[in-house]
C-alpha cells in the first residue's frame, strides 16, 4: 500500500518535499493555511498585470548546482542580475558599497583610499564592514566608520529595532563592502528569475496526481502531538510529517514565543513607465521604510505604468502580521533548541524551512535542505 506523507506549509520547503515524496510514490497531503500556494514567493499579478511579490521581493540566486537543476525541471528562467542603489548623503550610489560609491561620495580621497584598501586586503574582492572598522590606519578606519554609519547602523536599527552591536554578525555580513566595481547584489553562479513568475513554478511543482493540496487549512487546528504520536483529525498519522511553520507554534508556545521581525508592505501604483533607476533602492537613513522595490525590474514585463513596494519593518504580532525574519541571538537559539528537543520526541516529525528551522535561509538554502530531507525519508 502507498505510504502517506503529511506536509504543513506550501512554500519552497513544503512544495519541494511534497513533489519529491510524490515522485517516490507517497500519497501526499499538503495543508496550507493561506488561500494560495507558494508561501512568501507568491507573486500573482496586480490589477495592471504586474506580478507583485506580495510578501516582499524575491530574487533567485544560487551556487548549488543541484538546486538550479532541480528548479529547471519546473520552469524556464530569464537571466537577471540584481542591482541595488542606496540613497546616501543626497545621492543614489551602489549597494553593496563599492569603488563607484566611494568615488561618488568622496571623489577627492577615493584614489588614495582605493590604493590603501587594496594594500590592506590583498587579493580580496569583498570584505566585511566589521573588518574595515577594525583597521588601524586612520583613513581606512574613518572610511569604515563612514560606511558603517551611512549604510548599516540606521538601516539595521530600523530593520531589527536593535542597536547594531546586538545584531548577529552573520546578518550584517550578508552585505559586504566591495573592493572594485562589481555592483551586483549577489555573486552566485546562477542568477535568474522564473520566466512567468513563482506561482506557475509552484503550480508545476505541485502538479502530481499523488499530491492533494488543502488551502485555507491551518494544520495546527487539525494536528495533535502527544507522547511521541502525531494525530490528524484524531487519527494517528503513521507516515512522515514535514512541518514548515513556526516551531514554537507547533508546541503551543509552551516555553514562550520565539522572536521574529515582521514587515508592513505598502504598494503604490504610478502611471509612468519607471519610478526609480534600479529594481531596489535602499533608504538606510532618513525614511521609516528600509527599501523600495519596483517590481517590473524583477519580472521583465513590458507594461505601461509601474508598481512599487515600500518595506516598513515592524514587531511581529501573532494574528496581526507575519513572522518574516527569525531574530538570531544566543537567547533565541537556546529557546529554539528547547523546542527542537521536544520535536526530537516525535520520530516521524521532520522540520524544514525558514520558520521550522528558525534560520535566515535564502530560497536556495531551503530548497537544498528540502531535497536532502526528502532523500533521507525512506521509500
Ligand atoms: P515560507 O515561504 O514562509 O512558507 C511557509 C508556509 O507555511 C507559508 O505558506 C505559511 O502560510 C505556511 N504555514 C505556516 N504555518 C502553517 C500552519 N499552521 N498550517 C498550514 N500552513 C502553515 N530569499 C532569496 O533567496 N532571495 C530573496 O530575494 C529573498 N527575499 C526575501 C525577502 C523577504 C522580505 C523575506 C522575509 C525573505 C526573503 N527571502 C529571500 C527568503 C525566502 O522568503 C525564504 O527562504 C523562503 O520563503 C523559505 O521558504 P519556506 O517554505 O521555508 O517558508
Ligand atoms: N543592511 C544594511 N544596510 C543596507 C542593506 C542591508 O544595514 O543597505 C543590513 C541590515 O542589517 C539587513 C542585513 O544587512 O537586515 C541583511 O540585508 P539583506 O539585504 O540581505 O536583507 P533581506 O533581503 O534578507 O531583507
Coordinates of C-alpha atoms and ligand atoms in Angstrom, one line a residue:
X1 CA 0.0 0.0 0.0
X2 CA 1.3 3.5 -0.8
X3 CA 2.7 5.3 2.2
X4 CA 1.1 8.6 3.2
X5 CA 3.0 11.8 3.9
X6 CA 1.6 14.9 5.6
X7 CA 3.2 18.3 4.9
X8 CA 2.3 21.5 6.6
X9 CA 3.0 24.7 4.5
X10 CA 3.3 25.2 0.8
X11 CA 6.4 27.4 0.5
X12 CA 9.5 26.1 -1.1
X13 CA 10.2 23.8 1.9
X14 CA 6.8 22.1 1.8
X15 CA 6.3 22.1 -2.0
X16 CA 9.7 20.6 -2.8
X17 CA 9.3 17.9 -0.2
X18 CA 5.8 17.2 -1.5
X19 CA 7.0 16.8 -5.0
X20 CA 9.9 14.6 -4.1
X21 CA 7.9 12.3 -1.9
X22 CA 5.1 12.1 -4.5
X23 CA 7.7 11.1 -7.1
X24 CA 8.9 8.4 -4.7
X25 CA 5.3 7.0 -4.7
X26 CA 4.0 8.6 -1.5
X27 CA 0.4 9.9 -1.3
X28 CA 1.0 13.5 0.0
X29 CA -1.5 15.6 1.8
X30 CA -0.3 19.3 1.9
X31 CA -2.0 21.7 4.3
X32 CA -1.6 25.4 3.7
X33 CA -3.2 28.0 5.9
X34 CA -3.2 30.8 3.4
X35 CA -5.6 30.9 0.4
X36 CA -2.7 30.2 -2.0
X37 CA 0.4 28.1 -2.6
X38 CA 4.0 29.5 -2.9
X39 CA 4.5 30.8 0.6
X40 CA 6.4 34.0 0.7
X41 CA 7.2 33.7 -3.0
X42 CA 3.6 34.2 -4.0
X43 CA 3.5 36.7 -6.9
X44 CA 0.1 36.9 -8.6
X45 CA -0.4 39.9 -10.9
X46 CA -2.0 43.1 -9.7
X47 CA -4.9 44.8 -11.4
X48 CA -2.5 46.3 -14.0
X49 CA -1.0 42.9 -14.8
X50 CA 2.3 43.5 -13.0
X51 CA 3.5 40.5 -11.0
X52 CA 4.0 41.8 -7.5
X53 CA 5.9 39.8 -4.9
X54 CA 3.2 40.3 -2.2
X55 CA 5.4 39.1 0.6
X56 CA 8.5 41.1 -0.3
X57 CA 10.9 41.0 -3.3
X58 CA 12.3 37.5 -4.0
X59 CA 15.4 37.4 -6.2
X60 CA 16.6 33.9 -7.1
X61 CA 20.3 33.2 -6.9
X62 CA 22.3 30.1 -6.1
X63 CA 25.6 28.4 -6.4
X64 CA 24.1 25.0 -5.6
X65 CA 24.1 23.1 -8.8
X66 CA 21.5 20.6 -7.6
X67 CA 19.1 23.3 -6.7
X68 CA 19.5 25.0 -10.0
X69 CA 19.0 21.8 -12.0
X70 CA 16.0 20.7 -9.9
X71 CA 14.1 24.0 -10.4
X72 CA 14.8 23.9 -14.2
X73 CA 12.6 20.9 -14.4
X74 CA 9.6 23.0 -13.5
X75 CA 10.2 26.4 -15.1
X76 CA 12.2 28.4 -17.6
X77 CA 14.2 31.2 -16.3
X78 CA 15.4 34.5 -17.7
X79 CA 18.8 35.9 -16.7
X80 CA 18.6 38.5 -14.0
X81 CA 21.4 40.1 -12.0
X82 CA 20.1 42.1 -9.1
X83 CA 21.5 45.6 -8.5
X84 CA 20.6 47.9 -5.6
X85 CA 21.2 51.6 -5.1
X86 CA 21.2 53.4 -1.8
X87 CA 20.1 56.9 -1.0
X88 CA 23.1 58.3 0.9
X89 CA 24.0 61.9 1.5
X90 CA 21.7 63.1 -1.2
X91 CA 22.9 60.7 -3.9
X92 CA 22.0 57.3 -5.3
X93 CA 25.1 55.0 -5.0
X94 CA 25.6 51.3 -5.4
X95 CA 24.9 49.0 -2.5
X96 CA 27.0 46.9 -1.6
X97 CA 29.2 50.0 -1.2
X98 CA 31.9 49.7 -3.9
X99 CA 34.5 51.9 -5.5
X100 CA 31.8 53.7 -7.6
X101 CA 30.0 54.6 -4.3
X102 CA 33.3 55.8 -2.8
X103 CA 34.1 57.9 -5.9
X104 CA 30.6 59.5 -5.9
X105 CA 30.6 60.3 -2.2
X106 CA 34.4 61.1 -1.6
X107 CA 35.7 62.0 -5.1
X108 CA 38.9 63.6 -3.8
X109 CA 40.0 60.9 -1.4
X110 CA 38.9 58.0 -3.5
X111 CA 42.1 57.2 -5.4
X112 CA 44.2 57.2 -2.2
X113 CA 41.6 55.2 -0.3
X114 CA 41.3 52.6 -3.1
X115 CA 45.1 52.1 -3.1
X116 CA 45.1 51.7 0.7
X117 CA 42.2 49.2 0.6
X118 CA 44.0 47.0 -2.0
X119 CA 47.2 47.1 0.1
X120 CA 45.3 46.3 3.3
X121 CA 43.2 43.5 1.8
X122 CA 45.4 42.0 -0.9
X123 CA 43.6 39.8 -3.4
X124 CA 40.2 40.2 -1.7
X125 CA 37.2 41.4 -3.7
X126 CA 34.7 41.6 -0.8
X127 CA 35.3 42.3 2.8
X128 CA 33.1 42.7 5.9
X129 CA 32.3 46.2 7.1
X130 CA 33.4 44.9 10.5
X131 CA 36.9 44.1 9.2
X132 CA 37.2 47.6 7.8
X133 CA 36.1 49.1 11.1
X134 CA 38.9 47.3 12.8
X135 CA 41.7 48.7 10.7
X136 CA 44.4 50.7 12.5
X137 CA 45.2 53.0 9.5
X138 CA 43.3 56.2 10.4
X139 CA 42.0 56.9 6.8
X140 CA 40.7 53.3 6.5
X141 CA 39.2 53.3 10.0
X142 CA 37.5 56.6 9.2
X143 CA 36.2 55.2 5.9
X144 CA 34.9 52.2 7.8
X145 CA 33.1 54.4 10.3
X146 CA 31.5 56.4 7.5
X147 CA 30.2 53.4 5.6
X148 CA 29.1 51.8 8.8
X149 CA 27.1 54.9 9.8
X150 CA 25.6 55.7 6.4
X151 CA 24.8 52.2 5.2
X152 CA 24.5 49.9 8.2
X153 CA 23.7 51.5 11.5
X154 CA 20.4 53.1 10.9
X155 CA 19.1 50.5 8.3
X156 CA 19.9 47.8 10.9
X157 CA 18.2 49.7 13.7
X158 CA 15.1 50.1 11.6
X159 CA 15.1 46.5 10.4
X160 CA 15.7 44.8 13.7
X161 CA 14.8 47.5 16.2
X162 CA 18.0 46.8 18.0
X163 CA 21.3 48.7 18.2
X164 CA 23.6 47.3 15.6
X165 CA 26.0 45.9 18.2
X166 CA 23.2 43.5 19.3
X167 CA 22.5 42.2 15.8
X168 CA 24.3 38.9 14.8
X169 CA 27.4 39.5 12.6
X170 CA 26.1 36.9 10.1
X171 CA 23.2 39.2 9.4
X172 CA 25.3 42.3 8.8
X173 CA 27.8 40.3 6.8
X174 CA 25.1 39.4 4.2
X175 CA 26.0 42.7 2.7
X176 CA 29.8 43.2 2.1
X177 CA 31.9 46.1 1.1
X178 CA 33.2 45.5 -2.4
X179 CA 36.8 46.3 -3.4
X180 CA 36.2 47.0 -7.0
X181 CA 33.3 48.0 -9.3
X182 CA 31.2 44.8 -9.2
X183 CA 27.8 46.3 -8.4
X184 CA 25.8 43.1 -8.3
X185 CA 24.0 42.4 -5.0
X186 CA 24.8 38.7 -5.2
X187 CA 27.8 36.8 -6.5
X188 CA 26.2 33.4 -7.1
X189 CA 26.9 31.2 -10.2
X190 CA 23.2 31.2 -11.2
X191 CA 21.2 34.4 -11.0
X192 CA 17.8 34.3 -12.8
X193 CA 14.1 34.8 -12.3
X194 CA 11.4 32.3 -13.2
X195 CA 10.1 33.3 -16.7
X196 CA 6.4 33.5 -15.8
X197 CA 6.9 34.1 -12.1
X198 CA 7.0 31.9 -9.0
X199 CA 3.3 30.9 -8.9
X200 CA 3.5 28.9 -12.1
X201 CA 6.7 27.3 -10.8
X202 CA 4.9 26.2 -7.7
X203 CA 1.9 25.0 -9.7
X204 CA 4.2 22.8 -11.8
X205 CA 6.0 21.5 -8.6
X206 CA 2.7 20.5 -7.1
X207 CA 1.2 19.1 -10.3
X208 CA 1.2 15.4 -9.4
X209 CA -1.7 13.0 -9.0
X210 CA -0.1 12.0 -5.7
X211 CA -0.4 15.4 -4.2
X212 CA -3.6 16.8 -2.6
X213 CA -3.3 20.5 -1.6
X214 CA -5.7 21.8 1.0
X215 CA -5.8 25.6 1.1
X216 CA -7.1 27.8 4.0
X217 CA -6.3 24.8 6.1
X218 CA -4.4 25.6 9.4
X219 CA -2.5 22.4 10.2
X220 CA -2.3 23.4 13.8
X221 CA -6.1 23.2 14.2
X222 CA -6.1 19.6 12.9
X223 CA -2.8 18.2 14.4
X224 CA -2.3 16.9 17.9
X225 CA 1.1 15.9 19.3
X226 CA 1.3 13.8 22.4
X227 CA 3.7 11.3 23.8
X228 CA 5.6 10.7 20.5
X229 CA 2.4 10.2 18.5
X230 CA 1.0 12.7 15.9
X231 CA -2.7 12.7 15.1
X232 CA -4.5 14.4 12.2
X233 CA -8.2 15.0 13.0
X234 CA -7.8 12.5 15.8
X235 CA -6.4 9.7 13.6
X236 CA -2.8 8.6 14.3
X237 CA -0.6 9.5 11.3
X238 CA 1.8 6.7 10.6
X239 CA 3.8 8.2 7.7
X240 CA 6.2 11.0 7.7
X241 CA 5.1 14.5 8.8
X242 CA 7.0 17.5 7.5
X243 CA 6.3 20.8 9.3
X244 CA 7.4 24.1 7.8
X245 CA 5.6 26.6 10.0
X246 CA 7.0 28.3 13.2
X247 CA 8.3 25.7 15.6
X248 CA 7.1 27.4 18.7
X249 CA 3.5 27.4 17.4
X250 CA 3.7 23.6 16.8
X251 CA 4.2 23.2 20.6
X252 CA 1.7 25.9 21.5
X253 CA 4.5 28.2 22.7
X254 CA 4.8 26.2 25.9
X255 CA 8.3 27.7 26.6
X256 CA 7.2 31.2 25.3
X257 CA 7.3 32.7 21.8
X258 CA 10.3 32.7 19.6
X259 CA 11.1 36.2 18.4
X260 CA 10.6 37.3 14.8
X261 CA 10.5 40.6 12.9
X262 CA 7.7 41.5 10.6
X263 CA 7.1 43.9 7.8
X264 CA 4.3 46.1 6.6
X265 CA 4.5 46.1 2.8
X266 CA 2.9 49.0 1.1
X267 CA 2.3 49.0 -2.7
X268 CA 1.8 52.1 -4.8
X269 CA 0.9 52.4 -8.4
X270 CA 2.3 55.1 -10.8
X271 CA 1.2 55.9 -14.3
X272 CA 4.6 56.3 -15.7
X273 CA 7.0 53.8 -17.2
X274 CA 9.5 53.7 -14.4
X275 CA 9.6 55.0 -10.8
X276 CA 13.3 54.6 -10.0
X277 CA 16.6 53.7 -11.7
X278 CA 17.1 50.3 -10.1
X279 CA 15.0 47.3 -9.0
X280 CA 15.6 48.2 -5.4
X281 CA 16.6 51.4 -3.7
X282 CA 17.7 51.2 -0.1
X283 CA 16.9 54.1 2.3
X284 CA 19.3 53.4 5.1
X285 CA 18.9 56.7 6.9
X286 CA 16.1 59.3 7.0
X287 CA 13.0 57.4 5.9
X288 CA 10.9 55.0 8.1
X289 CA 11.0 52.4 5.3
X290 CA 14.1 50.4 4.5
X291 CA 13.7 49.9 0.8
X292 CA 11.6 50.4 -2.3
X293 CA 11.2 47.7 -4.9
X294 CA 9.9 48.3 -8.4
X295 CA 8.5 45.0 -9.5
X296 CA 8.8 45.4 -13.3
X297 CA 12.5 45.1 -13.0
X298 CA 12.1 41.7 -11.3
X299 CA 9.6 40.3 -13.7
X300 CA 11.0 41.6 -17.0
X301 CA 7.4 42.6 -18.0
X302 CA 6.9 45.4 -20.6
X303 CA 3.7 47.2 -19.5
X304 CA 2.5 50.8 -19.1
X305 CA 2.6 52.1 -15.5
X306 CA 4.6 50.7 -12.6
X307 CA 4.0 49.2 -9.2
X308 CA 6.4 49.8 -6.3
X309 CA 6.6 48.4 -2.7
X310 CA 7.9 50.0 0.4
X311 CA 9.0 47.9 3.3
X312 CA 8.3 49.1 6.8
X313 CA 9.9 46.9 9.5
X314 CA 7.6 46.0 12.4
X315 CA 7.4 44.0 15.6
X316 CA 5.8 40.6 14.9
X317 CA 2.4 40.4 16.5
X318 CA 0.7 36.9 16.0
X319 CA -2.7 37.1 14.2
X320 CA -1.9 40.7 13.0
X321 CA 1.1 40.2 10.8
X322 CA 3.6 37.6 9.7
X323 CA 6.8 36.1 11.1
X324 CA 9.2 37.2 8.4
X325 CA 12.6 37.1 10.0
X326 CA 13.9 34.9 12.8
X327 CA 16.0 37.1 15.1
X328 CA 19.4 35.5 15.6
X329 CA 20.8 35.7 19.1
X330 CA 22.2 33.3 21.8
X331 CA 18.9 33.5 23.7
X332 CA 16.6 32.8 20.7
X333 CA 18.9 29.9 19.7
X334 CA 18.7 28.4 23.2
X335 CA 14.9 28.7 23.2
X336 CA 14.7 27.2 19.7
X337 CA 16.8 24.3 20.9
X338 CA 14.3 23.6 23.7
X339 CA 11.5 23.3 21.1
X340 CA 13.8 21.2 19.0
X341 CA 14.3 18.8 21.9
X342 CA 10.5 18.5 22.1
X343 CA 10.4 17.8 18.4
X344 CA 13.0 15.1 18.7
X345 CA 10.5 13.1 20.8
X346 CA 8.4 12.6 17.6
X347 CA 10.3 10.2 15.3
X348 CA 8.0 10.8 12.3
X349 CA 8.3 14.6 12.5
X350 CA 10.7 16.4 10.3
X351 CA 11.3 20.2 10.4
X352 CA 12.2 22.1 7.2
X353 CA 12.4 25.8 6.2
X354 CA 13.0 29.3 7.5
X355 CA 10.4 29.1 10.2
X356 CA 10.6 25.5 11.4
X357 CA 14.4 25.6 11.5
X358 CA 14.5 29.2 12.7
X359 CA 17.2 30.1 10.2
X360 CA 17.8 33.1 7.9
X361 CA 17.7 30.9 4.8
X362 CA 17.6 32.2 1.3
X363 CA 15.3 30.3 -1.1
X364 CA 18.1 28.1 -2.4
X365 CA 19.2 27.1 1.1
X366 CA 15.6 26.0 1.8
X367 CA 15.3 24.1 -1.5
X368 CA 18.6 22.3 -0.9
X369 CA 17.6 21.4 2.6
X370 CA 14.2 20.1 1.3
X371 CA 16.0 17.9 -1.3
X372 CA 18.3 16.5 1.4
X373 CA 15.4 15.8 3.8
X374 CA 13.3 14.1 1.1
X375 CA 16.3 12.0 0.1
X376 CA 16.6 10.9 3.7
X377 CA 13.0 9.8 4.1
X378 CA 12.8 6.1 3.3
X379 CA 10.9 4.9 0.2
Ligands
LIG1 P1 7.6 30.2 3.6 O1 7.7 30.6 2.2 O2 7.3 31.2 4.7 O3 6.4 29.1 3.6 C1 5.9 28.6 4.8 C2 4.4 28.2 4.6 O4 3.9 27.5 5.7 C3 3.6 29.5 4.4 O5 2.8 29.4 3.2 C4 2.7 29.5 5.6 O6 1.4 30.1 5.3 C5 2.6 28.0 5.9 N1 2.2 27.7 7.3 C6 2.7 28.2 8.4 N2 2.0 27.7 9.5 C7 1.1 26.9 9.0 C8 0.1 26.1 9.5 N3 -0.1 26.0 10.9 N4 -0.8 25.4 8.7 C9 -0.6 25.4 7.4 N5 0.3 26.2 6.8 C10 1.2 26.9 7.6 N6 15.3 34.5 -0.4 C11 16.0 34.6 -1.5 O7 16.6 33.6 -1.9 N7 16.0 35.7 -2.3 C12 15.4 36.9 -1.9 O8 15.4 37.9 -2.6 C13 14.6 36.8 -0.7 N8 13.9 37.9 -0.3 C14 13.2 37.8 0.9 C15 12.5 39.0 1.3 C16 11.8 39.0 2.5 C17 11.1 40.2 2.9 C18 11.8 37.8 3.3 C19 11.1 37.8 4.6 C20 12.5 36.6 2.9 C21 13.2 36.7 1.7 N9 13.9 35.5 1.2 C22 14.6 35.6 0.1 C23 13.8 34.2 1.9 C24 12.7 33.4 1.5 O9 11.4 34.0 1.7 C25 12.7 32.1 2.3 O10 13.9 31.4 2.1 C26 11.6 31.1 1.8 O11 10.3 31.7 1.9 C27 11.6 29.9 2.7 O12 10.6 29.0 2.3 P2 9.8 28.3 3.4 O13 8.9 27.2 2.7 O14 10.7 27.8 4.5 O15 8.8 29.4 4.1
LIG2 N1 21.8 46.1 5.7 C1 22.1 47.4 6.0 N2 22.0 48.3 5.0 C2 21.7 48.0 3.7 C3 21.3 46.7 3.4 C4 21.4 45.7 4.4 O1 22.4 47.7 7.1 O2 21.6 48.9 2.9 C5 22.0 45.1 6.8 C6 20.7 45.0 7.6 O3 21.0 44.7 8.9 C7 19.9 43.9 6.9 C8 21.1 42.9 6.6 O4 22.2 43.8 6.2 O5 19.0 43.3 7.8 C9 20.8 41.9 5.5 O6 20.4 42.6 4.3 P1 19.7 41.9 3.2 O7 19.5 42.8 2.0 O8 20.4 40.6 2.9 O9 18.3 41.6 3.8 P2 17.0 40.8 3.3 O10 16.9 41.0 1.8 O11 17.1 39.4 3.7 O12 15.9 41.5 4.0

